[in-house]
Amino acid sequence: QVQLVESGGGLVQAGGSLRLSCAASISIFGVNTMGWYRQAPGKQRELVATITSRGSTNYADSVKGRFSISRDNAKNTVYLQMNSLKPEDTAVYSCNLYYVGLYYWGQGTQVTVSS
């Protein structure tokens, strides 16, 4: 059973920064792609950013230039650095990985950006 535990969420003013962490219970060295997703109240879950085992990254247009995804295979952790936060970034942020034929999700961490 793979477990993902997110942390680092909280309440921040617009323009502020937060760094989210996602710790996996397995070695992520061989995991190809890991990602961060978010879901705001009343909206569908959307992709925020992904990172491959080679370090290639992909971002949603709404966060390009503001968010940065990274991974530390030695710590089995993926990070999401969020800068210049906007009220519309308010959501529950969850990390995801695909492993041995299954997708796994963390429980999520709440990010609230006040105007």
Tab-separated table of N, CA and C in Angstrom:
chain	number	residue	atom	x	y	z
A	1	GLN	N	0.842	-1.183	0.000
A	1	GLN	CA	0.000	0.000	0.000
A	1	GLN	C	0.885	1.243	0.000
A	2	VAL	N	0.682	2.077	-0.986
A	2	VAL	CA	1.449	3.308	-1.079
A	2	VAL	C	0.706	4.414	-0.354
A	3	GLN	N	1.420	5.142	0.461
A	3	GLN	CA	0.829	6.286	1.152
A	3	GLN	C	1.542	7.565	0.762
A	4	LEU	N	0.744	8.603	0.554
A	4	LEU	CA	1.265	9.925	0.245
A	4	LEU	C	0.740	10.891	1.299
A	5	VAL	N	1.635	11.652	1.887
A	5	VAL	CA	1.233	12.581	2.934
A	5	VAL	C	1.684	13.985	2.563
A	6	GLU	N	0.694	14.857	2.353
A	6	GLU	CA	0.997	16.245	2.017
A	6	GLU	C	1.075	17.093	3.271
A	7	SER	N	1.842	18.147	3.192
A	7	SER	CA	1.951	19.108	4.281
A	7	SER	C	2.365	20.454	3.717
A	8	GLY	N	2.239	21.494	4.552
A	8	GLY	CA	2.700	22.814	4.145
A	8	GLY	C	1.608	23.792	3.780
A	9	GLY	N	0.361	23.328	3.744
A	9	GLY	CA	-0.725	24.237	3.431
A	9	GLY	C	-0.989	25.209	4.569
A	10	GLY	N	-1.882	26.157	4.302
A	10	GLY	CA	-2.227	27.123	5.329
A	10	GLY	C	-2.913	28.333	4.746
A	11	LEU	N	-3.012	29.363	5.572
A	11	LEU	CA	-3.634	30.634	5.185
A	11	LEU	C	-2.533	31.643	4.906
A	12	VAL	N	-2.630	32.292	3.763
A	12	VAL	CA	-1.613	33.272	3.367
A	12	VAL	C	-2.299	34.427	2.652
A	13	GLN	N	-1.710	35.599	2.750
A	13	GLN	CA	-2.259	36.747	2.041
A	13	GLN	C	-1.853	36.705	0.568
A	14	ALA	N	-2.646	37.338	-0.248
A	14	ALA	CA	-2.325	37.433	-1.670
A	14	ALA	C	-0.928	38.029	-1.843
A	15	GLY	N	-0.173	37.428	-2.755
A	15	GLY	CA	1.202	37.846	-2.977
A	15	GLY	C	2.215	37.052	-2.172
A	16	GLY	N	1.738	36.277	-1.229
A	16	GLY	CA	2.615	35.490	-0.378
A	16	GLY	C	3.043	34.185	-1.015
A	17	SER	N	3.770	33.392	-0.226
A	17	SER	CA	4.321	32.138	-0.725
A	17	SER	C	4.053	31.006	0.258
A	18	LEU	N	3.981	29.810	-0.280
A	18	LEU	CA	3.903	28.585	0.508
A	18	LEU	C	4.698	27.512	-0.208
A	19	ARG	N	5.209	26.560	0.566
A	19	ARG	CA	5.889	25.408	-0.008
A	19	ARG	C	5.201	24.150	0.488
A	20	LEU	N	4.623	23.403	-0.447
A	20	LEU	CA	3.965	22.154	-0.113
A	20	LEU	C	4.942	20.998	-0.277
A	21	SER	N	4.776	19.989	0.579
A	21	SER	CA	5.583	18.772	0.498
A	21	SER	C	4.666	17.575	0.393
A	22	CYS	N	5.119	16.567	-0.311
A	22	CYS	CA	4.394	15.304	-0.441
A	22	CYS	C	5.388	14.178	-0.216
A	23	ALA	N	5.249	13.518	0.926
A	23	ALA	CA	6.158	12.429	1.281
A	23	ALA	C	5.518	11.087	0.940
A	24	ALA	N	6.260	10.261	0.210
A	24	ALA	CA	5.763	8.942	-0.202
A	24	ALA	C	6.328	7.858	0.703
A	25	SER	N	5.544	6.790	0.875
A	25	SER	CA	5.963	5.668	1.726
A	25	SER	C	6.828	4.662	0.975
A	26	ILE	N	7.072	4.944	-0.317
A	26	ILE	CA	7.912	4.075	-1.137
A	26	ILE	C	9.046	4.900	-1.718
A	27	SER	N	10.018	4.205	-2.252
A	27	SER	CA	11.066	4.910	-2.973
A	27	SER	C	10.498	5.454	-4.275
A	28	ILE	N	10.682	6.730	-4.520
A	28	ILE	CA	10.159	7.328	-5.751
A	28	ILE	C	11.213	7.362	-6.850
A	29	PHE	N	12.350	6.740	-6.579
A	29	PHE	CA	13.437	6.779	-7.567
A	29	PHE	C	12.966	6.250	-8.913
A	30	GLY	N	12.169	5.161	-8.893
A	30	GLY	CA	11.716	4.567	-10.142
A	30	GLY	C	10.351	5.023	-10.602
A	31	VAL	N	9.768	5.950	-9.896
A	31	VAL	CA	8.439	6.440	-10.265
A	31	VAL	C	8.596	7.486	-11.354
A	32	ASN	N	7.960	7.239	-12.488
A	32	ASN	CA	8.159	8.131	-13.628
A	32	ASN	C	7.626	9.530	-13.371
A	33	THR	N	6.330	9.638	-13.204
A	33	THR	CA	5.725	10.960	-13.093
A	33	THR	C	4.976	11.120	-11.779
A	34	MET	N	5.229	12.239	-11.136
A	34	MET	CA	4.466	12.610	-9.952
A	34	MET	C	3.865	13.977	-10.193
A	35	GLY	N	2.721	14.213	-9.580
A	35	GLY	CA	2.048	15.464	-9.862
A	35	GLY	C	1.338	16.061	-8.672
A	36	TRP	N	1.053	17.342	-8.805
A	36	TRP	CA	0.204	18.065	-7.855
A	36	TRP	C	-1.077	18.471	-8.579
A	37	TYR	N	-2.185	18.280	-7.887
A	37	TYR	CA	-3.491	18.650	-8.395
A	37	TYR	C	-4.175	19.507	-7.331
A	38	ARG	N	-5.221	20.207	-7.737
A	38	ARG	CA	-5.969	20.991	-6.763
A	38	ARG	C	-7.454	20.966	-7.104
A	39	GLN	N	-8.257	21.133	-6.064
A	39	GLN	CA	-9.695	21.180	-6.244
A	39	GLN	C	-10.269	22.266	-5.355
A	40	ALA	N	-10.870	23.240	-6.006
A	40	ALA	CA	-11.537	24.327	-5.292
A	40	ALA	C	-12.994	23.942	-5.063
A	41	PRO	N	-13.644	24.543	-4.071
A	41	PRO	CA	-15.054	24.225	-3.799
A	41	PRO	C	-15.925	24.433	-5.030
A	42	GLY	N	-16.726	23.429	-5.352
A	42	GLY	CA	-17.634	23.533	-6.480
A	42	GLY	C	-16.999	23.371	-7.835
A	43	LYS	N	-15.713	23.060	-7.865
A	43	LYS	CA	-15.002	22.910	-9.145
A	43	LYS	C	-14.394	21.524	-9.264
A	44	GLN	N	-14.090	21.152	-10.500
A	44	GLN	CA	-13.433	19.872	-10.740
A	44	GLN	C	-11.952	19.952	-10.360
A	45	ARG	N	-11.401	18.800	-10.030
A	45	ARG	CA	-9.972	18.752	-9.754
A	45	ARG	C	-9.198	19.069	-11.023
A	46	GLU	N	-8.139	19.836	-10.883
A	46	GLU	CA	-7.344	20.226	-12.042
A	46	GLU	C	-5.867	19.978	-11.776
A	47	LEU	N	-5.162	19.709	-12.858
A	47	LEU	CA	-3.727	19.508	-12.776
A	47	LEU	C	-3.036	20.839	-12.508
A	48	VAL	N	-2.088	20.819	-11.585
A	48	VAL	CA	-1.294	22.004	-11.308
A	48	VAL	C	0.096	21.875	-11.939
A	49	ALA	N	0.766	20.760	-11.649
A	49	ALA	CA	2.122	20.581	-12.170
A	49	ALA	C	2.513	19.111	-12.074
A	50	THR	N	3.379	18.680	-12.988
A	50	THR	CA	3.936	17.335	-12.943
A	50	THR	C	5.439	17.394	-13.124
A	51	ILE	N	6.098	16.329	-12.664
A	51	ILE	CA	7.539	16.222	-12.840
A	51	ILE	C	7.877	14.760	-13.101
A	52	THR	N	8.732	14.518	-14.092
A	52	THR	CA	9.121	13.159	-14.427
A	52	THR	C	10.381	12.767	-13.657
A	53	SER	N	10.754	11.505	-13.790
A	53	SER	CA	11.955	11.016	-13.124
A	53	SER	C	13.214	11.684	-13.673
A	54	ARG	N	13.136	12.205	-14.885
A	54	ARG	CA	14.276	12.912	-15.478
A	54	ARG	C	14.288	14.391	-15.118
A	55	GLY	N	13.236	14.842	-14.428
A	55	GLY	CA	13.178	16.228	-14.024
A	55	GLY	C	12.431	17.143	-14.969
A	56	SER	N	11.813	16.571	-15.992
A	56	SER	CA	11.010	17.392	-16.890
A	56	SER	C	9.732	17.814	-16.176
A	57	THR	N	9.367	19.070	-16.359
A	57	THR	CA	8.205	19.608	-15.656
A	57	THR	C	7.144	20.113	-16.619
A	58	ASN	N	5.927	20.155	-16.103
A	58	ASN	CA	4.795	20.653	-16.869
A	58	ASN	C	3.884	21.399	-15.905
A	59	TYR	N	3.366	22.555	-16.357
A	59	TYR	CA	2.543	23.388	-15.482
A	59	TYR	C	1.245	23.791	-16.159
A	60	ALA	N	0.227	23.965	-15.353
A	60	ALA	CA	-0.999	24.573	-15.846
A	60	ALA	C	-0.697	26.026	-16.198
A	61	ASP	N	-1.372	26.514	-17.216
A	61	ASP	CA	-1.125	27.893	-17.645
A	61	ASP	C	-1.344	28.893	-16.509
A	62	SER	N	-2.294	28.591	-15.639
A	62	SER	CA	-2.663	29.527	-14.581
A	62	SER	C	-1.575	29.690	-13.516
A	63	VAL	N	-0.599	28.773	-13.478
A	63	VAL	CA	0.432	28.845	-12.439
A	63	VAL	C	1.836	29.025	-13.019
A	64	LYS	N	1.954	29.008	-14.323
A	64	LYS	CA	3.281	29.158	-14.941
A	64	LYS	C	3.935	30.458	-14.501
A	65	GLY	N	5.209	30.346	-14.142
A	65	GLY	CA	5.950	31.521	-13.714
A	65	GLY	C	5.790	31.837	-12.242
A	66	ARG	N	4.835	31.186	-11.576
A	66	ARG	CA	4.604	31.434	-10.153
A	66	ARG	C	4.897	30.205	-9.299
A	67	PHE	N	4.593	29.021	-9.820
A	67	PHE	CA	4.776	27.772	-9.078
A	67	PHE	C	5.957	27.009	-9.654
A	68	SER	N	6.593	26.220	-8.792
A	68	SER	CA	7.708	25.396	-9.217
A	68	SER	C	7.636	24.036	-8.529
A	69	ILE	N	7.664	22.962	-9.322
A	69	ILE	CA	7.631	21.606	-8.777
A	69	ILE	C	9.042	21.030	-8.791
A	70	SER	N	9.363	20.276	-7.756
A	70	SER	CA	10.662	19.623	-7.695
A	70	SER	C	10.517	18.307	-6.936
A	71	ARG	N	11.528	17.458	-7.032
A	71	ARG	CA	11.483	16.186	-6.326
A	71	ARG	C	12.855	15.878	-5.750
A	72	ASP	N	12.843	15.237	-4.590
A	72	ASP	CA	14.059	14.786	-3.930
A	72	ASP	C	13.921	13.275	-3.762
A	73	ASN	N	14.518	12.524	-4.667
A	73	ASN	CA	14.370	11.066	-4.621
A	73	ASN	C	14.967	10.466	-3.347
A	74	ALA	N	15.980	11.083	-2.811
A	74	ALA	CA	16.606	10.561	-1.593
A	74	ALA	C	15.662	10.654	-0.400
A	75	LYS	N	14.780	11.667	-0.433
A	75	LYS	CA	13.821	11.853	0.655
A	75	LYS	C	12.423	11.360	0.290
A	76	ASN	N	12.294	10.799	-0.908
A	76	ASN	CA	10.989	10.304	-1.380
A	76	ASN	C	9.916	11.385	-1.264
A	77	THR	N	10.273	12.583	-1.655
A	77	THR	CA	9.403	13.730	-1.467
A	77	THR	C	9.342	14.584	-2.730
A	78	VAL	N	8.143	15.062	-3.010
A	78	VAL	CA	7.919	16.018	-4.082
A	78	VAL	C	7.451	17.328	-3.455
A	79	TYR	N	7.929	18.423	-4.018
A	79	TYR	CA	7.606	19.738	-3.473
A	79	TYR	C	6.866	20.592	-4.497
A	80	LEU	N	6.112	21.543	-3.987
A	80	LEU	CA	5.484	22.545	-4.846
A	80	LEU	C	5.713	23.900	-4.186
A	81	GLN	N	6.601	24.679	-4.783
A	81	GLN	CA	6.855	26.033	-4.304
A	81	GLN	C	5.865	26.965	-4.992
A	82	MET	N	5.094	27.669	-4.191
A	82	MET	CA	4.049	28.534	-4.730
A	82	MET	C	4.344	29.973	-4.331
A	83	ASN	N	4.596	30.807	-5.317
A	83	ASN	CA	4.885	32.225	-5.086
A	83	ASN	C	3.793	33.091	-5.714
A	84	SER	N	3.763	34.344	-5.308
A	84	SER	CA	2.781	35.296	-5.855
A	84	SER	C	1.375	34.716	-5.831
A	85	LEU	N	1.001	34.164	-4.714
A	85	LEU	CA	-0.296	33.497	-4.605
A	85	LEU	C	-1.446	34.460	-4.787
A	86	LYS	N	-2.507	33.944	-5.398
A	86	LYS	CA	-3.707	34.722	-5.676
A	86	LYS	C	-4.895	34.073	-4.981
A	87	PRO	N	-5.954	34.824	-4.706
A	87	PRO	CA	-7.142	34.217	-4.084
A	87	PRO	C	-7.681	33.035	-4.889
A	88	GLU	N	-7.558	33.095	-6.203
A	88	GLU	CA	-8.050	31.987	-7.033
A	88	GLU	C	-7.202	30.727	-6.925
A	89	ASP	N	-6.092	30.785	-6.205
A	89	ASP	CA	-5.299	29.585	-5.942
A	89	ASP	C	-5.839	28.811	-4.740
A	90	THR	N	-6.827	29.355	-4.064
A	90	THR	CA	-7.422	28.681	-2.915
A	90	THR	C	-8.033	27.355	-3.333
A	91	ALA	N	-7.600	26.277	-2.679
A	91	ALA	CA	-8.055	24.929	-3.028
A	91	ALA	C	-7.416	23.925	-2.074
A	92	VAL	N	-7.882	22.687	-2.177
A	92	VAL	CA	-7.199	21.567	-1.540
A	92	VAL	C	-6.201	21.014	-2.552
A	93	TYR	N	-4.948	20.954	-2.165
A	93	TYR	CA	-3.884	20.489	-3.046
A	93	TYR	C	-3.506	19.053	-2.673
A	94	SER	N	-3.463	18.189	-3.688
A	94	SER	CA	-3.146	16.780	-3.466
A	94	SER	C	-2.037	16.343	-4.412
A	95	CYS	N	-1.228	15.413	-3.933
A	95	CYS	CA	-0.208	14.863	-4.824
A	95	CYS	C	-0.631	13.478	-5.301
A	96	ASN	N	0.015	13.045	-6.346
A	96	ASN	CA	-0.411	11.838	-7.058
A	96	ASN	C	0.802	11.138	-7.641
A	97	LEU	N	0.760	9.819	-7.649
A	97	LEU	CA	1.759	9.074	-8.403
A	97	LEU	C	1.127	7.808	-8.971
A	98	TYR	N	1.761	7.304	-10.005
A	98	TYR	CA	1.315	6.067	-10.670
A	98	TYR	C	2.363	5.006	-10.381
A	99	TYR	N	1.943	3.868	-9.797
A	99	TYR	CA	2.902	2.866	-9.347
A	99	TYR	C	2.309	1.481	-9.487
A	100	VAL	N	2.980	0.644	-10.216
A	100	VAL	CA	2.580	-0.753	-10.421
A	100	VAL	C	1.104	-0.844	-10.803
A	101	GLY	N	0.726	-0.026	-11.766
A	101	GLY	CA	-0.598	-0.151	-12.346
A	101	GLY	C	-1.712	0.589	-11.646
A	102	LEU	N	-1.392	1.299	-10.583
A	102	LEU	CA	-2.431	2.009	-9.852
A	102	LEU	C	-2.030	3.466	-9.613
A	103	TYR	N	-3.042	4.319	-9.531
A	103	TYR	CA	-2.818	5.708	-9.141
A	103	TYR	C	-3.063	5.838	-7.637
A	104	TYR	N	-2.201	6.579	-6.999
A	104	TYR	CA	-2.337	6.820	-5.567
A	104	TYR	C	-2.430	8.314	-5.309
A	105	TRP	N	-3.240	8.677	-4.295
A	105	TRP	CA	-3.467	10.063	-3.937
A	105	TRP	C	-3.223	10.260	-2.444
A	106	GLY	N	-2.771	11.446	-2.113
A	106	GLY	CA	-2.684	11.825	-0.722
A	106	GLY	C	-4.023	12.368	-0.253
A	107	GLN	N	-4.087	12.715	1.017
A	107	GLN	CA	-5.346	13.204	1.581
A	107	GLN	C	-5.587	14.674	1.279
A	108	GLY	N	-4.536	15.360	0.871
A	108	GLY	CA	-4.677	16.761	0.509
A	108	GLY	C	-4.323	17.713	1.629
A	109	THR	N	-3.949	18.917	1.233
A	109	THR	CA	-3.665	19.972	2.204
A	109	THR	C	-4.334	21.254	1.726
A	110	GLN	N	-4.984	21.940	2.638
A	110	GLN	CA	-5.759	23.130	2.284
A	110	GLN	C	-4.847	24.338	2.136
A	111	VAL	N	-5.031	25.042	1.037
A	111	VAL	CA	-4.354	26.322	0.815
A	111	VAL	C	-5.424	27.390	0.668
A	112	THR	N	-5.365	28.408	1.489
A	112	THR	CA	-6.328	29.498	1.443
A	112	THR	C	-5.575	30.812	1.277
A	113	VAL	N	-5.924	31.543	0.227
A	113	VAL	CA	-5.262	32.812	-0.059
A	113	VAL	C	-6.281	33.932	0.136
A	114	SER	N	-5.997	34.817	1.052
A	114	SER	CA	-6.911	35.923	1.326
A	114	SER	C	-6.523	37.153	0.518
A	115	SER	N	-7.530	37.929	0.151
A	115	SER	CA	-7.280	39.121	-0.672
A	115	SER	C	-7.010	40.335	0.196
